[in-house]
Each structure stands twice: as C-alpha cells, then as structure tokens.
PDB file of C-alpha atoms in Angstrom:
ATOM      1  CA  MET B 161      26.251 123.874 125.756  1.00 31.00           C
ATOM      2  CA  SER B 162      25.556 123.823 122.024  1.00 31.00           C
ATOM      3  CA  ARG B 163      23.252 121.291 120.408  1.00 31.00           C
ATOM      4  CA  ARG B 164      26.474 120.027 118.444  1.00 32.00           C
ATOM      5  CA  THR B 165      28.148 119.568 121.902  1.00 29.00           C
ATOM      6  CA  VAL B 166      24.908 117.421 123.304  1.00 29.00           C
ATOM      7  CA  LEU B 167      24.704 115.272 120.005  1.00 29.00           C
ATOM      8  CA  ARG B 168      28.360 113.733 120.562  1.00 27.00           C
ATOM      9  CA  GLY B 169      28.093 110.046 121.642  1.00 27.00           C
ATOM     10  CA  ALA B 170      29.026 106.444 121.472  1.00 26.00           C
ATOM     11  CA  ALA B 171      28.354 105.064 118.168  1.00 28.00           C
ATOM     12  CA  VAL B 172      27.548 101.392 117.458  1.00 28.00           C
ATOM     13  CA  ILE B 173      29.740  99.281 115.188  1.00 26.00           C
ATOM     14  CA  GLY B 174      28.806  99.152 111.975  1.00 31.00           C
ATOM     15  CA  THR B 175      29.975  98.365 108.080  1.00 31.00           C
ATOM     16  CA  ALA B 176      28.559  97.562 105.055  1.00 35.00           C
ATOM     17  CA  ALA B 177      29.511  94.823 102.682  1.00 35.00           C
ATOM     18  CA  VAL B 178      31.910  96.619 100.729  1.00 34.00           C
ATOM     19  CA  VAL B 179      33.871  99.018 102.349  1.00 34.00           C
ATOM     20  CA  GLY B 180      37.652  99.820 103.536  1.00 34.00           C
ATOM     21  CA  PRO B 181      38.936  98.874 107.184  1.00 33.00           C
ATOM     22  CA  LEU B 182      36.444  98.460 109.823  1.00 34.00           C
ATOM     23  CA  LEU B 183      35.881 101.920 111.822  1.00 33.00           C
ATOM     24  CA  LEU B 184      35.819 101.234 115.697  1.00 34.00           C
ATOM     25  CA  THR B 185      35.003 103.769 118.611  1.00 36.00           C
ATOM     26  CA  GLY B 186      38.476 104.780 119.609  1.00 36.00           C
ATOM     27  CA  THR B 187      40.918 104.260 116.649  1.00 37.00           C
ATOM     28  CA  ALA B 188      42.876 106.793 115.129  1.00 45.00           C
ATOM     29  CA  ASP B 189      40.909 109.551 113.390  1.00 65.00           C
ATOM     30  CA  ALA B 190      43.139 108.946 110.210  1.00 88.00           C
ATOM     31  CA  TYR B 191      42.638 106.443 107.314  1.00 95.00           C
ATOM     32  CA  PRO B 192      45.711 104.600 106.931  1.00 95.00           C
ATOM     33  CA  TRP B 193      46.174 105.455 103.374  1.00 97.00           C
ATOM     34  CA  SER B 194      49.418 103.925 102.138  1.00 96.00           C
ATOM     35  CA  ARG B 195      49.882 104.980  98.338  1.00 98.00           C
ATOM     36  CA  THR B 196      49.345 107.913  96.168  1.00 98.00           C
ATOM     37  CA  LEU B 197      45.792 106.925  94.215  1.00 98.00           C
ATOM     38  CA  THR B 198      45.442 107.826  90.605  1.00 98.00           C
ATOM     39  CA  GLU B 199      43.135 107.358  87.755  1.00 98.00           C
ATOM     40  CA  GLY B 200      43.290 103.334  87.223  1.00 98.00           C
ATOM     41  CA  SER B 201      44.118 102.529  90.744  1.00 98.00           C
ATOM     42  CA  THR B 202      41.699  99.690  92.358  1.00 98.00           C
ATOM     43  CA  GLY B 203      41.230  98.463  95.953  1.00 98.00           C
ATOM     44  CA  ALA B 204      39.570  99.284  99.157  1.00 98.00           C
ATOM     45  CA  ASP B 205      41.539 102.428  99.546  1.00 98.00           C
ATOM     46  CA  VAL B 206      39.825 103.658  96.531  1.00 98.00           C
ATOM     47  CA  THR B 207      36.752 102.498  97.545  1.00 98.00           C
ATOM     48  CA  GLU B 208      36.829 104.521 100.569  1.00 98.00           C
ATOM     49  CA  LEU B 209      37.984 107.472  98.563  1.00 98.00           C
ATOM     50  CA  GLN B 210      34.988 107.174  96.700  1.00 98.00           C
ATOM     51  CA  ILE B 211      33.020 107.251  99.821  1.00 98.00           C
ATOM     52  CA  ARG B 212      34.856 110.609 100.559  1.00 98.00           C
ATOM     53  CA  VAL B 213      34.197 112.402  97.624  1.00 98.00           C
ATOM     54  CA  ALA B 214      30.803 111.241  96.536  1.00 98.00           C
ATOM     55  CA  GLY B 215      29.542 114.517  97.532  1.00 98.00           C
ATOM     56  CA  TRP B 216      31.471 116.338  94.809  1.00 98.00           C
ATOM     57  CA  ALA B 217      29.801 114.217  92.126  1.00 98.00           C
ATOM     58  CA  ALA B 218      29.130 117.090  89.653  1.00 98.00           C
ATOM     59  CA  ASP B 219      29.510 121.129  88.732  1.00 96.00           C
ATOM     60  CA  SER B 220      26.023 121.779  88.089  1.00 96.00           C
ATOM     61  CA  PRO B 221      22.661 119.994  88.200  1.00 96.00           C
ATOM     62  CA  SER B 222      22.977 116.628  87.378  1.00 93.00           C
ATOM     63  CA  HIS B 223      21.868 112.657  87.789  1.00 96.00           C
ATOM     64  CA  SER B 224      25.736 112.134  88.478  1.00 96.00           C
ATOM     65  CA  ARG B 225      27.034 109.731  91.097  1.00 96.00           C
ATOM     66  CA  VAL B 226      30.306 108.716  91.967  1.00 98.00           C
ATOM     67  CA  SER B 227      30.459 104.693  91.678  1.00 96.00           C
ATOM     68  CA  ILE B 228      31.237 103.032  95.045  1.00 97.00           C
ATOM     69  CA  ASP B 229      33.419 100.143  93.180  1.00 97.00           C
ATOM     70  CA  GLY B 230      37.149 100.490  94.209  1.00 98.00           C
ATOM     71  CA  GLU B 231      37.942 101.384  90.515  1.00 98.00           C
ATOM     72  CA  PHE B 232      39.660 104.855  90.099  1.00 98.00           C
ATOM     73  CA  GLY B 233      38.019 106.128  86.933  1.00 98.00           C
ATOM     74  CA  SER B 234      37.344 109.185  85.233  1.00 98.00           C
ATOM     75  CA  GLY B 235      34.102 109.955  87.413  1.00 97.00           C
ATOM     76  CA  THR B 236      36.321 109.596  90.763  1.00 98.00           C
ATOM     77  CA  ALA B 237      38.940 111.791  89.260  1.00 98.00           C
ATOM     78  CA  ALA B 238      36.586 114.598  88.274  1.00 98.00           C
ATOM     79  CA  ALA B 239      35.162 114.302  91.785  1.00 98.00           C
ATOM     80  CA  VAL B 240      38.522 114.419  93.623  1.00 98.00           C
ATOM     81  CA  ARG B 241      39.567 117.445  91.384  1.00 98.00           C
ATOM     82  CA  ARG B 242      36.288 119.496  92.606  1.00 98.00           C
ATOM     83  CA  PHE B 243      37.128 118.244  96.079  1.00 98.00           C
ATOM     84  CA  GLN B 244      40.741 119.713  95.854  1.00 98.00           C
ATOM     85  CA  ALA B 245      39.524 123.114  94.420  1.00 98.00           C
ATOM     86  CA  ALA B 246      37.043 123.497  97.092  1.00 98.00           C
ATOM     87  CA  TYR B 247      39.664 122.985  99.904  1.00 98.00           C
ATOM     88  CA  GLY B 248      42.337 124.786  98.260  1.00 98.00           C
ATOM     89  CA  LEU B 249      44.601 122.005  96.846  1.00 98.00           C
ATOM     90  CA  GLY B 250      45.930 121.809  93.653  1.00 97.00           C
ATOM     91  CA  ALA B 251      43.566 120.030  91.619  1.00 98.00           C
ATOM     92  CA  ASP B 252      45.215 117.383  89.506  1.00 98.00           C
ATOM     93  CA  GLY B 253      43.228 114.802  90.355  1.00 98.00           C
ATOM     94  CA  GLN B 254      45.812 112.570  92.421  1.00 98.00           C
ATOM     95  CA  VAL B 255      45.278 111.727  95.950  1.00 98.00           C
ATOM     96  CA  GLY B 256      48.672 112.055  97.617  1.00 98.00           C
ATOM     97  CA  PRO B 257      49.475 113.441 101.198  1.00 97.00           C
ATOM     98  CA  ALA B 258      48.112 116.727 100.803  1.00 98.00           C
ATOM     99  CA  THR B 259      44.478 115.564  99.575  1.00 98.00           C
ATOM    100  CA  GLN B 260      44.801 112.401 102.121  1.00 98.00           C
ATOM    101  CA  ALA B 261      45.292 114.924 104.764  1.00 97.00           C
ATOM    102  CA  ALA B 262      42.322 116.696 103.649  1.00 98.00           C
ATOM    103  CA  LEU B 263      40.172 114.049 103.260  1.00 98.00           C
ATOM    104  CA  ASN B 264      41.158 112.645 106.973  1.00 97.00           C
ATOM    105  CA  ALA B 265      40.566 116.369 108.488  1.00 97.00           C
ATOM    106  CA  LEU B 266      36.573 115.613 108.017  1.00 97.00           C
ATOM    107  CA  GLU B 267      37.085 112.235 109.777  1.00 96.00           C
ATOM    108  CA  GLN B 268      36.179 111.574 113.433  1.00 95.00           C
ATOM    109  CA  SER B 269      37.743 108.688 115.126  1.00 93.00           C
ATOM    110  CA  ASP B 270      34.367 107.034 115.364  1.00 95.00           C
ATOM    111  CA  GLY B 271      33.905 106.767 111.693  1.00 95.00           C
ATOM    112  CA  SER B 272      31.725 109.727 111.591  1.00 97.00           C
ATOM    113  CA  THR B 273      32.524 113.116 110.375  1.00 97.00           C
ATOM    114  CA  ALA B 274      33.569 116.461 111.209  1.00 97.00           C
ATOM    115  CA  HIS B 275      30.689 118.245 111.128  1.00 98.00           C
ATOM    116  CA  PHE B 276      27.912 115.112 111.845  1.00 98.00           C
ATOM    117  CA  ASN B 277      27.560 112.704 114.489  1.00 97.00           C
ATOM    118  CA  PHE B 278      26.068 108.978 114.200  1.00 98.00           C
ATOM    119  CA  SER B 279      23.519 110.096 116.722  1.00 97.00           C
ATOM    120  CA  GLU B 280      22.046 112.788 114.858  1.00 97.00           C
ATOM    121  CA  PHE B 281      21.302 109.541 112.329  1.00 98.00           C
ATOM    122  CA  THR B 282      20.081 106.909 114.844  1.00 98.00           C
ATOM    123  CA  ASP B 283      16.208 106.050 115.129  1.00 98.00           C
ATOM    124  CA  ARG B 284      14.433 108.837 117.143  1.00 96.00           C
ATOM    125  CA  VAL B 285      12.698 106.555 119.443  1.00 96.00           C
ATOM    126  CA  SER B 286      15.301 103.523 119.876  1.00 97.00           C
ATOM    127  CA  GLY B 287      18.413 105.683 119.406  1.00 97.00           C
ATOM    128  CA  THR B 288      19.868 102.805 117.415  1.00 98.00           C
ATOM    129  CA  PHE B 289      20.038 101.653 114.060  1.00 98.00           C
ATOM    130  CA  ASP B 290      18.069  98.386 114.652  1.00 98.00           C
ATOM    131  CA  GLY B 291      14.569  98.023 113.182  1.00 98.00           C
ATOM    132  CA  GLY B 292      15.121  98.654 109.667  1.00 98.00           C
ATOM    133  CA  LYS B 293      14.812  97.406 106.339  1.00 98.00           C
ATOM    134  CA  VAL B 294      18.602  96.314 106.331  1.00 98.00           C
ATOM    135  CA  SER B 295      20.906  95.462 109.183  1.00 98.00           C
ATOM    136  CA  ALA B 296      22.095  97.856 112.193  1.00 98.00           C
ATOM    137  CA  ALA B 297      25.547  97.747 110.480  1.00 98.00           C
ATOM    138  CA  THR B 298      24.569  98.419 106.954  1.00 98.00           C
ATOM    139  CA  ALA B 299      22.168 101.461 107.967  1.00 98.00           C
ATOM    140  CA  LYS B 300      24.930 102.788 109.931  1.00 98.00           C
ATOM    141  CA  GLU B 301      27.338 102.589 107.110  1.00 98.00           C
ATOM    142  CA  ASN B 302      24.538 104.086 104.816  1.00 98.00           C
ATOM    143  CA  ALA B 303      24.604 106.946 107.172  1.00 98.00           C
ATOM    144  CA  ARG B 304      28.328 107.321 107.048  1.00 98.00           C
ATOM    145  CA  ARG B 305      28.327 107.666 103.439  1.00 98.00           C
ATOM    146  CA  CYS B 306      25.235 110.360 103.865  1.00 98.00           C
ATOM    147  CA  MET B 307      27.642 112.359 106.325  1.00 98.00           C
ATOM    148  CA  TYR B 308      30.263 112.725 103.704  1.00 98.00           C
ATOM    149  CA  LYS B 309      27.941 114.061 100.927  1.00 98.00           C
ATOM    150  CA  LEU B 310      26.358 116.398 103.329  1.00 98.00           C
ATOM    151  CA  GLU B 311      30.212 117.553 104.167  1.00 98.00           C
ATOM    152  CA  ALA B 312      30.187 118.801 100.504  1.00 98.00           C
ATOM    153  CA  VAL B 313      26.733 120.156 100.768  1.00 98.00           C
ATOM    154  CA  ARG B 314      27.828 122.183 103.926  1.00 98.00           C
ATOM    155  CA  LYS B 315      30.932 123.321 102.493  1.00 98.00           C
ATOM    156  CA  LYS B 316      29.201 124.561  98.889  1.00 98.00           C
ATOM    157  CA  LEU B 317      26.733 126.518 101.148  1.00 98.00           C
ATOM    158  CA  GLY B 318      29.558 128.177 102.723  1.00 97.00           C
ATOM    159  CA  ASN B 319      30.352 126.298 105.683  1.00 97.00           C
ATOM    160  CA  LYS B 320      26.537 126.809 106.760  1.00 97.00           C
ATOM    161  CA  PRO B 321      25.789 124.459 109.911  1.00 97.00           C
ATOM    162  CA  ILE B 322      23.227 121.964 108.784  1.00 98.00           C
ATOM    163  CA  THR B 323      20.661 120.206 111.527  1.00 98.00           C
ATOM    164  CA  VAL B 324      19.581 116.628 110.914  1.00 98.00           C
ATOM    165  CA  ASN B 325      16.098 116.412 111.873  1.00 96.00           C
ATOM    166  CA  SER B 326      15.772 112.376 110.915  1.00 97.00           C
ATOM    167  CA  GLY B 327      17.965 110.161 109.466  1.00 98.00           C
ATOM    168  CA  PHE B 328      17.445 106.193 109.967  1.00 98.00           C
ATOM    169  CA  ARG B 329      14.108 105.412 110.979  1.00 98.00           C
ATOM    170  CA  SER B 330      13.013 101.760 112.486  1.00 98.00           C
ATOM    171  CA  ILE B 331       9.926 100.501 110.519  1.00 98.00           C
ATOM    172  CA  ALA B 332       7.552 100.728 113.579  1.00 97.00           C
ATOM    173  CA  HIS B 333       8.700 104.360 114.232  1.00 97.00           C
ATOM    174  CA  ASN B 334       8.411 105.150 110.504  1.00 97.00           C
ATOM    175  CA  ALA B 335       4.951 103.882 110.532  1.00 97.00           C
ATOM    176  CA  ASP B 336       3.884 105.641 113.494  1.00 96.00           C
ATOM    177  CA  ILE B 337       4.662 108.698 111.722  1.00 95.00           C
ATOM    178  CA  GLY B 338       3.046 108.180 108.882  1.00 96.00           C
ATOM    179  CA  GLY B 339       6.139 107.621 106.677  1.00 95.00           C
ATOM    180  CA  ALA B 340       6.038 105.874 103.223  1.00 95.00           C
ATOM    181  CA  SER B 341       6.408 101.828 103.409  1.00 96.00           C
ATOM    182  CA  ASP B 342       9.701 101.571 101.330  1.00 96.00           C
ATOM    183  CA  SER B 343      11.211 105.205 102.622  1.00 97.00           C
ATOM    184  CA  MET B 344      14.904 105.432 102.278  1.00 98.00           C
ATOM    185  CA  HIS B 345      14.663 106.402 105.650  1.00 98.00           C
ATOM    186  CA  LEU B 346      14.427 102.917 106.365  1.00 98.00           C
ATOM    187  CA  TYR B 347      17.536 102.095 104.954  1.00 98.00           C
ATOM    188  CA  GLY B 348      19.714 104.848 106.613  1.00 98.00           C
ATOM    189  CA  THR B 349      20.776 106.439 103.174  1.00 98.00           C
ATOM    190  CA  ALA B 350      18.069 109.451 103.539  1.00 98.00           C
ATOM    191  CA  ALA B 351      18.119 112.416 105.856  1.00 98.00           C
ATOM    192  CA  ASP B 352      15.662 115.398 106.557  1.00 98.00           C
ATOM    193  CA  LEU B 353      17.741 118.878 106.870  1.00 98.00           C
ATOM    194  CA  ASN B 354      17.188 122.225 108.511  1.00 97.00           C
ATOM    195  CA  VAL B 355      20.018 124.981 107.730  1.00 97.00           C
ATOM    196  CA  PRO B 356      19.172 127.917 109.902  1.00 96.00           C
ATOM    197  CA  GLY B 357      19.281 131.315 107.379  1.00 96.00           C
ATOM    198  CA  VAL B 358      19.329 129.441 104.098  1.00 97.00           C
ATOM    199  CA  PRO B 359      16.487 128.792 101.839  1.00 97.00           C
ATOM    200  CA  ASN B 360      15.515 125.031 101.332  1.00 96.00           C
ATOM    201  CA  LYS B 361      15.211 125.550  97.772  1.00 96.00           C
ATOM    202  CA  THR B 362      19.146 126.973  97.807  1.00 97.00           C
ATOM    203  CA  VAL B 363      19.945 123.524  99.599  1.00 98.00           C
ATOM    204  CA  TYR B 364      18.306 121.308  97.358  1.00 97.00           C
ATOM    205  CA  GLN B 365      20.126 123.330  94.471  1.00 97.00           C
ATOM    206  CA  LYS B 366      23.342 122.115  96.167  1.00 98.00           C
ATOM    207  CA  ALA B 367      22.231 118.684  96.642  1.00 98.00           C
ATOM    208  CA  GLU B 368      21.715 118.565  93.081  1.00 98.00           C
ATOM    209  CA  THR B 369      25.519 118.695  92.556  1.00 98.00           C
ATOM    210  CA  SER B 370      26.224 116.281  95.341  1.00 98.00           C
ATOM    211  CA  GLY B 371      25.390 112.989  94.182  1.00 98.00           C
ATOM    212  CA  PHE B 372      22.154 112.752  96.155  1.00 98.00           C
ATOM    213  CA  SER B 373      19.366 110.662  93.702  1.00 98.00           C
ATOM    214  CA  GLY B 374      16.375 111.580  95.884  1.00 98.00           C
ATOM    215  CA  LEU B 375      15.023 114.846  96.655  1.00 98.00           C
ATOM    216  CA  GLU B 376      11.430 115.983  97.791  1.00 97.00           C
ATOM    217  CA  THR B 377      10.393 119.086  97.136  1.00 96.00           C
ATOM    218  CA  TYR B 378      11.818 122.378  98.661  1.00 96.00           C
ATOM    219  CA  ASN B 379       8.200 123.965  99.831  1.00 93.00           C
ATOM    220  CA  THR B 380       8.104 122.207 102.923  1.00 92.00           C
ATOM    221  CA  ASP B 381       9.541 122.774 106.584  1.00 93.00           C
ATOM    222  CA  HIS B 382      12.489 120.839 105.640  1.00 96.00           C
ATOM    223  CA  GLN B 383      14.651 119.319 103.008  1.00 98.00           C
ATOM    224  CA  HIS B 384      14.809 115.622 102.222  1.00 98.00           C
ATOM    225  CA  VAL B 385      17.790 113.976 100.850  1.00 98.00           C
ATOM    226  CA  ASP B 386      18.720 110.425  99.926  1.00 98.00           C
ATOM    227  CA  SER B 387      20.853 108.310  97.963  1.00 98.00           C
ATOM    228  CA  ARG B 388      18.326 106.091  96.560  1.00 98.00           C
ATOM    229  CA  ALA B 389      20.213 105.201  93.309  1.00 97.00           C
ATOM    230  CA  ASP B 390      22.910 103.398  95.634  1.00 95.00           C
ATOM    231  CA  LEU B 391      20.237 100.641  96.497  1.00 95.00           C
ATOM    232  CA  GLY B 392      19.284 100.308  92.435  1.00 95.00           C
ATOM    233  CA  ARG B 393      16.426 102.676  92.474  1.00 96.00           C
ATOM    234  CA  ALA B 394      15.439 105.213  89.915  1.00 97.00           C
ATOM    235  CA  TRP B 395      16.313 109.068  90.086  1.00 97.00           C
ATOM    236  CA  TRP B 396      13.609 111.254  91.600  1.00 97.00           C
ATOM    237  CA  TRP B 397      14.072 115.218  92.211  1.00 97.00           C
ATOM    238  CA  GLU B 398      10.540 116.381  92.864  1.00 96.00           C
ATOM    239  CA  ASN B 399      11.793 119.910  91.989  1.00 93.00           C
ATOM    240  CA  GLY B 400      14.671 119.026  89.538  1.00 70.00           C
ATOM    241  CA  THR B 401      15.972 121.020  86.847  1.00 66.00           C
ATOM    242  CA  VAL B 402      17.246 117.811  85.031  1.00 66.00           C
TER     243      VAL B 402
END
C-alpha cells in the first residue's frame, strides 16, 4: 500500500469567511460552474476560480499573487491563460466548459485536490485543524488553498509527487518542536515539502512563480512554502531572486 493510499481519510468540514459554496464530504466532486467566466465577471464562482489558479501567478520569479477577491481582473486572466497552456487548452483567458472540466479534474469530493489530502495537512499530534491561531474551519480552508498552489508546483515539476512533511500545527505542537511563535503553520497556510529526486532549490524556484509569499532557504532537509501575504504580511523569500 502506498503512502498516498494510507493518507486518504475523512476530513472535517471547513471554510473561510469568503469562499464559494461549502464543500462537504460526500458531495459531487465537481464545482457547479453555471456560466462562462471572463474578465469583468464577479461573484463567488470567480473567488473559487481564483483559489484554483492561484498557483499560476507568474511566468518567472515575481512577488505576484492572484487576489482572492471575486473580481475577474487582468491578474486572474493571466493566471487562467497560464493554467490553460499548462493543461493543453486554448489559452484565451476565458473559463468555459473545457477549462472548468480541467479545474474540476483537480478536485476531490471532500474538497481536497487530486494529489493532496486534508490528512496530510492536519496537526501531527491531534490529527485535526484545532488549536491554532485561527478557527479549525479557517485553517482547513487555508490548507485547501495551499493545495491548489501545490498542484501548480507539482505540474511545473513535471508531475513529480510531493510529500507534505508538515502542514497545519496547533500552538501546543508548534511550541513543542520549537516553531516560531507566529509560524504560518499555525494558520494552515504553510507546508514543509519533500520532492524525492528533485533538489530543494528547484522546488523553491518553481514556488517563486506560484504565488507563495513565504519561502525559507532551500539549504535544509525540506522546502518550506507559505502564503503569508494572504494574511496581510510582507513577502519574505530567504533565497529570493526578486
């Protein structure tokens, strides 16, 4: 049995303050897109689109991120075109049936993504999203958003499997392992990664194009990524080229 199979498991219900429809275990594994989205569109479906293409924020290392605001602007359109090109679709920046199908192919029925599972992101002691600096629901939603960025990194690495060593941490667990007092892991927006056969520097460089605003040095035994700018924090790339 593979590690991926072992990690498949039930996930708690969770959502953040501003998201699309609530995703529950057992619901259909397809977001109910009801229209073609184009630049100028607004609404909850645009918010969900932005979450799913957030990992396609730039073509080269850049302090760029897709705003999760429900407004389909030029930044969202550019991210959509990059996603479309990566998945062999016509890169027109419009989100019609073909692009929606490609987006839905990355979704599992519990709200996690094709290659990542909520159980990979829960606190390593409690196995939940409880006890952090945000509610369990918000921590879980932040982890979901991280998954979509990691799907982009995985694609950019040639579909290399990514192992998540650490995702969300409770305050107690973070203190036990000597984590920073305001670690992004406490919010569910961070992940420590290992990609077998791929140098951390390469993972770091792909993350620089994927909307991750926090990147710790690649000179360790794992690669840390986080989305601290989504929480209003300043960008921090320890080995950044920008």
